[in-house]
Amino acid sequence: MLLLFVGTAGSGKTTLTAEFGRYLEENGYTVAYVNLDTGVKRLPYRPSVDVRDDVTAWELMEEGLGPNGAIVKSYDLLVPKVGEYAERIRGLDGESDYVLIDTPGQMETFLFHEFGVKLMENFPDALSVYLFSPEILRKPTDFCFVRFFGLMIDLRLGTTTVPALSKLDTVENIEEVRKFLDDVEYLTARLKFEPSTQGLLAYKLCSAMPDLAPPTRVLYLSAKTREGFDDLETIAYEHYCTCGDLT
């Protein structure tokens, strides 16, 4: 099973990749790790495939590039090796029960760069887990944004994408949060009374959501407490079994 973790900087991708991997290993599964971040210096897991073996952003910074330029340049240099990486990852998939793919801290360098898109063209069967942090959920339009961004990842990468709230252990009003994330009809009804242009846009988008994508449940995860790990394991199984769905 191929699981791809994507999300904004600070959403907990690397920490979750490591802890979920340990959880799987403790439950008897074999796990392989893939690091696609050229800018990370230390990892809490041992990757079987690591783009830093070919190039690192900080080496390019020593040549005079700034942080952003170095990251973009590093993926420019990796594009010719996409086929090689795809072959190695597919090999891991044949050898291990799970392959956990950790993407760059700066999500845009994966989603909007040729390297990430071309790589995932080789894995249409992968399950993408879109992690978002609870601190971005401040008003009803924010909930609409995260639900639709999951669809945008699905569209961009061509993989089935599951939205996942990370850092669950830091959320105090989880029941209120879940009402907005789990029930699109409830969210849409609340957005209908938002007076701003932003609220009107969010209302129209959420109204169209049932027609744009099949219902997909939101995951609630904590790398600290491992809450939600059983749900993630279940949804990965459902994705890969012919009888399952993601509702």
Short mmCIF file of N, CA and C in Angstrom, two decimals, residues 18-140:
data_model
loop_
_atom_site.label_atom_id
_atom_site.label_comp_id
_atom_site.label_asym_id
_atom_site.label_seq_id
_atom_site.Cartn_x
_atom_site.Cartn_y
_atom_site.Cartn_z
N ALA A 18 6.68 9.05 10.57
CA ALA A 18 7.50 8.22 11.43
C ALA A 18 6.67 7.46 12.45
N GLU A 19 5.75 8.16 13.12
CA GLU A 19 4.98 7.53 14.20
C GLU A 19 3.97 6.53 13.66
N PHE A 20 3.33 6.84 12.53
CA PHE A 20 2.40 5.88 11.94
C PHE A 20 3.17 4.65 11.46
N GLY A 21 4.36 4.85 10.94
CA GLY A 21 5.18 3.72 10.54
C GLY A 21 5.51 2.81 11.71
N ARG A 22 5.86 3.41 12.84
CA ARG A 22 6.15 2.60 14.03
C ARG A 22 4.90 1.86 14.50
N TYR A 23 3.78 2.54 14.43
CA TYR A 23 2.50 1.90 14.80
C TYR A 23 2.24 0.67 13.93
N LEU A 24 2.44 0.81 12.64
CA LEU A 24 2.23 -0.32 11.73
C LEU A 24 3.20 -1.46 12.03
N GLU A 25 4.46 -1.12 12.25
CA GLU A 25 5.47 -2.14 12.53
C GLU A 25 5.15 -2.89 13.83
N GLU A 26 4.67 -2.16 14.83
CA GLU A 26 4.30 -2.80 16.09
C GLU A 26 3.10 -3.74 15.92
N ASN A 27 2.33 -3.51 14.86
CA ASN A 27 1.17 -4.37 14.59
C ASN A 27 1.48 -5.44 13.55
N GLY A 28 2.77 -5.66 13.30
CA GLY A 28 3.19 -6.79 12.49
C GLY A 28 3.37 -6.54 11.01
N TYR A 29 3.24 -5.28 10.56
CA TYR A 29 3.40 -4.96 9.14
C TYR A 29 4.84 -4.58 8.83
N THR A 30 5.23 -4.84 7.59
CA THR A 30 6.52 -4.36 7.12
C THR A 30 6.31 -2.99 6.46
N VAL A 31 7.20 -2.05 6.77
CA VAL A 31 7.03 -0.67 6.34
C VAL A 31 8.32 -0.16 5.71
N ALA A 32 8.18 0.49 4.56
CA ALA A 32 9.30 1.18 3.91
C ALA A 32 8.99 2.67 3.88
N TYR A 33 10.04 3.46 3.99
CA TYR A 33 9.88 4.92 4.04
C TYR A 33 10.57 5.56 2.84
N VAL A 34 9.93 6.62 2.33
CA VAL A 34 10.48 7.38 1.21
C VAL A 34 10.52 8.85 1.60
N ASN A 35 11.68 9.47 1.52
CA ASN A 35 11.80 10.91 1.78
C ASN A 35 11.97 11.66 0.47
N LEU A 36 11.05 12.59 0.20
CA LEU A 36 11.11 13.40 -1.01
C LEU A 36 11.46 14.86 -0.71
N ASP A 37 11.92 15.13 0.49
CA ASP A 37 12.24 16.51 0.91
C ASP A 37 13.74 16.75 0.80
N THR A 38 14.13 17.61 -0.14
CA THR A 38 15.56 17.92 -0.31
C THR A 38 16.07 18.89 0.75
N GLY A 39 15.16 19.49 1.51
CA GLY A 39 15.57 20.52 2.46
C GLY A 39 15.67 20.06 3.89
N VAL A 40 15.23 18.83 4.19
CA VAL A 40 15.26 18.37 5.58
C VAL A 40 16.67 17.89 5.94
N LYS A 41 17.08 18.16 7.18
CA LYS A 41 18.42 17.74 7.61
C LYS A 41 18.37 16.47 8.46
N ARG A 42 17.35 16.33 9.28
CA ARG A 42 17.24 15.14 10.14
C ARG A 42 15.86 14.53 9.98
N LEU A 43 15.83 13.21 10.00
CA LEU A 43 14.56 12.49 9.87
C LEU A 43 14.39 11.53 11.04
N PRO A 44 13.15 11.37 11.52
CA PRO A 44 12.90 10.44 12.63
C PRO A 44 12.66 9.01 12.16
N TYR A 45 12.95 8.72 10.92
CA TYR A 45 12.83 7.38 10.37
C TYR A 45 14.00 7.15 9.40
N ARG A 46 14.24 5.91 9.03
CA ARG A 46 15.32 5.58 8.10
C ARG A 46 14.72 5.32 6.72
N PRO A 47 14.91 6.23 5.78
CA PRO A 47 14.29 6.04 4.46
C PRO A 47 15.01 5.01 3.60
N SER A 48 14.23 4.22 2.88
CA SER A 48 14.80 3.30 1.92
C SER A 48 15.10 4.00 0.60
N VAL A 49 14.35 5.07 0.32
CA VAL A 49 14.59 5.92 -0.83
C VAL A 49 14.66 7.35 -0.31
N ASP A 50 15.72 8.07 -0.68
CA ASP A 50 15.94 9.40 -0.13
C ASP A 50 16.50 10.31 -1.23
N VAL A 51 15.74 11.36 -1.59
CA VAL A 51 16.21 12.25 -2.66
C VAL A 51 17.49 12.99 -2.27
N ARG A 52 17.78 13.07 -0.98
CA ARG A 52 19.00 13.76 -0.55
C ARG A 52 20.26 13.02 -0.96
N ASP A 53 20.13 11.77 -1.38
CA ASP A 53 21.29 11.05 -1.90
C ASP A 53 21.75 11.65 -3.22
N ASP A 54 20.84 12.36 -3.91
CA ASP A 54 21.18 12.98 -5.18
C ASP A 54 21.44 14.48 -5.06
N VAL A 55 20.65 15.16 -4.25
CA VAL A 55 20.80 16.61 -4.13
C VAL A 55 20.14 17.08 -2.84
N THR A 56 20.72 18.13 -2.25
CA THR A 56 20.10 18.75 -1.08
C THR A 56 20.01 20.26 -1.32
N ALA A 57 19.00 20.85 -0.73
CA ALA A 57 18.79 22.29 -0.90
C ALA A 57 19.92 23.08 -0.26
N TRP A 58 20.43 22.61 0.87
CA TRP A 58 21.45 23.40 1.55
C TRP A 58 22.79 23.38 0.81
N GLU A 59 23.05 22.31 0.06
CA GLU A 59 24.26 22.31 -0.78
C GLU A 59 24.16 23.37 -1.86
N LEU A 60 22.95 23.53 -2.42
CA LEU A 60 22.75 24.55 -3.45
C LEU A 60 22.80 25.95 -2.85
N MET A 61 22.39 26.08 -1.59
CA MET A 61 22.48 27.37 -0.92
C MET A 61 23.93 27.78 -0.72
N GLU A 62 24.80 26.80 -0.51
CA GLU A 62 26.23 27.10 -0.37
C GLU A 62 26.84 27.62 -1.67
N GLU A 63 26.13 27.36 -2.78
CA GLU A 63 26.59 27.86 -4.07
C GLU A 63 26.06 29.26 -4.37
N GLY A 64 25.28 29.79 -3.41
CA GLY A 64 24.82 31.17 -3.56
C GLY A 64 23.34 31.37 -3.76
N LEU A 65 22.58 30.29 -3.87
CA LEU A 65 21.14 30.42 -4.04
C LEU A 65 20.46 30.69 -2.70
N GLY A 66 19.34 31.41 -2.75
CA GLY A 66 18.55 31.61 -1.55
C GLY A 66 17.76 30.36 -1.23
N PRO A 67 17.08 30.31 -0.07
CA PRO A 67 16.35 29.10 0.32
C PRO A 67 15.31 28.65 -0.70
N ASN A 68 14.49 29.57 -1.16
CA ASN A 68 13.44 29.19 -2.12
C ASN A 68 14.03 28.77 -3.46
N GLY A 69 15.01 29.52 -3.92
CA GLY A 69 15.65 29.18 -5.19
C GLY A 69 16.35 27.84 -5.12
N ALA A 70 16.96 27.55 -3.98
CA ALA A 70 17.67 26.27 -3.82
C ALA A 70 16.70 25.10 -3.84
N ILE A 71 15.55 25.27 -3.20
CA ILE A 71 14.57 24.19 -3.17
C ILE A 71 14.04 23.92 -4.58
N VAL A 72 13.68 24.98 -5.28
CA VAL A 72 13.16 24.81 -6.65
C VAL A 72 14.22 24.19 -7.55
N LYS A 73 15.46 24.66 -7.45
CA LYS A 73 16.55 24.13 -8.27
C LYS A 73 16.79 22.65 -7.97
N SER A 74 16.66 22.28 -6.71
CA SER A 74 16.90 20.87 -6.35
C SER A 74 15.91 19.95 -7.06
N TYR A 75 14.66 20.38 -7.18
CA TYR A 75 13.68 19.54 -7.87
C TYR A 75 13.83 19.62 -9.38
N ASP A 76 14.34 20.73 -9.89
CA ASP A 76 14.69 20.79 -11.31
C ASP A 76 15.71 19.69 -11.64
N LEU A 77 16.68 19.52 -10.74
CA LEU A 77 17.74 18.54 -10.95
C LEU A 77 17.23 17.10 -10.80
N LEU A 78 16.12 16.93 -10.07
CA LEU A 78 15.59 15.58 -9.85
C LEU A 78 14.66 15.10 -10.96
N VAL A 79 14.13 16.02 -11.76
CA VAL A 79 13.18 15.64 -12.81
C VAL A 79 13.71 14.53 -13.72
N PRO A 80 14.97 14.59 -14.19
CA PRO A 80 15.45 13.51 -15.06
C PRO A 80 15.49 12.14 -14.38
N LYS A 81 15.40 12.11 -13.05
CA LYS A 81 15.47 10.85 -12.31
C LYS A 81 14.10 10.33 -11.87
N VAL A 82 13.03 10.96 -12.36
CA VAL A 82 11.68 10.55 -11.95
C VAL A 82 11.44 9.07 -12.22
N GLY A 83 11.80 8.59 -13.40
CA GLY A 83 11.59 7.19 -13.73
C GLY A 83 12.32 6.25 -12.79
N GLU A 84 13.54 6.62 -12.44
CA GLU A 84 14.34 5.81 -11.52
C GLU A 84 13.68 5.75 -10.14
N TYR A 85 13.23 6.91 -9.65
CA TYR A 85 12.57 6.92 -8.34
C TYR A 85 11.27 6.12 -8.36
N ALA A 86 10.51 6.26 -9.43
CA ALA A 86 9.26 5.52 -9.54
C ALA A 86 9.52 4.01 -9.50
N GLU A 87 10.56 3.57 -10.18
CA GLU A 87 10.89 2.15 -10.21
C GLU A 87 11.29 1.65 -8.82
N ARG A 88 12.06 2.46 -8.11
CA ARG A 88 12.51 2.06 -6.78
C ARG A 88 11.35 2.01 -5.79
N ILE A 89 10.45 2.99 -5.89
CA ILE A 89 9.29 3.01 -5.00
C ILE A 89 8.36 1.84 -5.30
N ARG A 90 8.16 1.55 -6.58
CA ARG A 90 7.33 0.41 -6.95
C ARG A 90 7.95 -0.89 -6.44
N GLY A 91 9.27 -0.97 -6.45
CA GLY A 91 9.95 -2.14 -5.90
C GLY A 91 9.69 -2.29 -4.41
N LEU A 92 9.71 -1.17 -3.68
CA LEU A 92 9.41 -1.20 -2.25
C LEU A 92 7.98 -1.66 -2.01
N ASP A 93 7.08 -1.24 -2.89
CA ASP A 93 5.67 -1.61 -2.74
C ASP A 93 5.50 -3.12 -2.89
N GLY A 94 6.34 -3.73 -3.70
CA GLY A 94 6.26 -5.18 -3.87
C GLY A 94 6.87 -5.95 -2.71
N GLU A 95 7.74 -5.27 -1.96
CA GLU A 95 8.45 -5.94 -0.87
C GLU A 95 7.82 -5.70 0.50
N SER A 96 7.11 -4.60 0.65
CA SER A 96 6.60 -4.18 1.96
C SER A 96 5.08 -4.10 1.97
N ASP A 97 4.50 -4.23 3.17
CA ASP A 97 3.06 -4.08 3.30
C ASP A 97 2.64 -2.63 3.07
N TYR A 98 3.45 -1.71 3.57
CA TYR A 98 3.16 -0.28 3.44
C TYR A 98 4.41 0.46 2.96
N VAL A 99 4.19 1.42 2.08
CA VAL A 99 5.24 2.36 1.70
C VAL A 99 4.72 3.75 2.06
N LEU A 100 5.40 4.41 2.99
CA LEU A 100 4.99 5.74 3.45
C LEU A 100 5.88 6.79 2.80
N ILE A 101 5.26 7.69 2.04
CA ILE A 101 6.00 8.69 1.28
C ILE A 101 5.84 10.05 1.94
N ASP A 102 6.94 10.60 2.37
CA ASP A 102 6.99 11.89 3.07
C ASP A 102 7.39 12.97 2.06
N THR A 103 6.53 13.96 1.86
CA THR A 103 6.76 14.98 0.83
C THR A 103 7.42 16.23 1.43
N PRO A 104 7.85 17.17 0.57
CA PRO A 104 8.56 18.36 1.06
C PRO A 104 7.76 19.18 2.06
N GLY A 105 8.50 19.83 2.96
CA GLY A 105 7.87 20.71 3.93
C GLY A 105 7.09 21.82 3.26
N GLN A 106 7.64 22.38 2.19
CA GLN A 106 6.94 23.38 1.41
C GLN A 106 6.09 22.66 0.37
N MET A 107 4.79 22.54 0.64
CA MET A 107 3.92 21.72 -0.19
C MET A 107 3.92 22.12 -1.65
N GLU A 108 4.07 23.45 -1.91
CA GLU A 108 3.99 23.91 -3.30
C GLU A 108 5.13 23.37 -4.15
N THR A 109 6.26 23.04 -3.54
CA THR A 109 7.37 22.52 -4.33
C THR A 109 7.12 21.09 -4.80
N PHE A 110 6.10 20.46 -4.26
CA PHE A 110 5.71 19.12 -4.73
C PHE A 110 4.50 19.20 -5.65
N LEU A 111 3.49 19.98 -5.23
CA LEU A 111 2.25 20.04 -6.00
C LEU A 111 2.40 20.83 -7.30
N PHE A 112 3.24 21.86 -7.28
CA PHE A 112 3.33 22.75 -8.43
C PHE A 112 4.63 22.61 -9.21
N HIS A 113 5.37 21.58 -8.91
CA HIS A 113 6.60 21.33 -9.65
C HIS A 113 6.46 20.05 -10.47
N GLU A 114 7.12 20.02 -11.59
CA GLU A 114 7.03 18.89 -12.52
C GLU A 114 7.44 17.58 -11.85
N PHE A 115 8.39 17.65 -10.93
CA PHE A 115 8.89 16.42 -10.31
C PHE A 115 7.77 15.68 -9.59
N GLY A 116 7.02 16.39 -8.73
CA GLY A 116 5.98 15.74 -7.96
C GLY A 116 4.87 15.18 -8.84
N VAL A 117 4.44 15.96 -9.81
CA VAL A 117 3.34 15.53 -10.68
C VAL A 117 3.75 14.33 -11.52
N LYS A 118 4.94 14.40 -12.13
CA LYS A 118 5.41 13.29 -12.96
C LYS A 118 5.61 12.02 -12.13
N LEU A 119 6.12 12.17 -10.92
CA LEU A 119 6.32 10.99 -10.08
C LEU A 119 5.00 10.31 -9.77
N MET A 120 3.99 11.09 -9.40
CA MET A 120 2.72 10.50 -9.00
C MET A 120 1.91 9.97 -10.18
N GLU A 121 2.26 10.37 -11.39
CA GLU A 121 1.62 9.76 -12.57
C GLU A 121 1.88 8.26 -12.61
N ASN A 122 2.94 7.83 -11.96
CA ASN A 122 3.28 6.40 -11.92
C ASN A 122 2.49 5.65 -10.85
N PHE A 123 1.79 6.38 -9.98
CA PHE A 123 1.11 5.73 -8.85
C PHE A 123 -0.33 6.23 -8.69
N PRO A 124 -1.16 6.03 -9.71
CA PRO A 124 -2.56 6.48 -9.60
C PRO A 124 -3.33 5.73 -8.52
N ASP A 125 -2.78 4.61 -8.07
CA ASP A 125 -3.44 3.82 -7.04
C ASP A 125 -3.06 4.26 -5.63
N ALA A 126 -2.16 5.22 -5.49
CA ALA A 126 -1.73 5.67 -4.17
C ALA A 126 -2.86 6.39 -3.44
N LEU A 127 -2.79 6.41 -2.13
CA LEU A 127 -3.72 7.17 -1.31
C LEU A 127 -2.98 8.36 -0.74
N SER A 128 -3.45 9.57 -1.07
CA SER A 128 -2.85 10.78 -0.53
C SER A 128 -3.59 11.20 0.73
N VAL A 129 -2.83 11.53 1.77
CA VAL A 129 -3.40 12.02 3.01
C VAL A 129 -3.02 13.49 3.14
N TYR A 130 -4.02 14.37 3.01
CA TYR A 130 -3.78 15.81 3.07
C TYR A 130 -3.91 16.28 4.51
N LEU A 131 -2.79 16.64 5.11
CA LEU A 131 -2.76 17.08 6.50
C LEU A 131 -2.92 18.59 6.59
N PHE A 132 -3.79 19.04 7.47
CA PHE A 132 -3.91 20.47 7.75
C PHE A 132 -3.96 20.68 9.26
N SER A 133 -3.38 21.79 9.71
CA SER A 133 -3.27 22.07 11.13
C SER A 133 -4.54 22.73 11.66
N PRO A 134 -4.89 22.47 12.90
CA PRO A 134 -6.14 23.04 13.44
C PRO A 134 -6.12 24.56 13.55
N GLU A 135 -4.93 25.16 13.64
CA GLU A 135 -4.88 26.62 13.83
C GLU A 135 -5.38 27.41 12.64
N ILE A 136 -5.51 26.78 11.48
CA ILE A 136 -6.02 27.51 10.31
C ILE A 136 -7.54 27.54 10.28
N LEU A 137 -8.20 26.80 11.17
CA LEU A 137 -9.66 26.72 11.16
C LEU A 137 -10.24 27.74 12.13
N ARG A 138 -10.39 28.96 11.64
CA ARG A 138 -10.85 30.05 12.51
C ARG A 138 -12.28 30.51 12.20
N LYS A 139 -12.75 30.29 10.99
CA LYS A 139 -14.09 30.73 10.61
C LYS A 139 -14.67 29.74 9.60
N PRO A 140 -15.98 29.78 9.36
CA PRO A 140 -16.60 28.77 8.49
C PRO A 140 -15.97 28.65 7.11
#
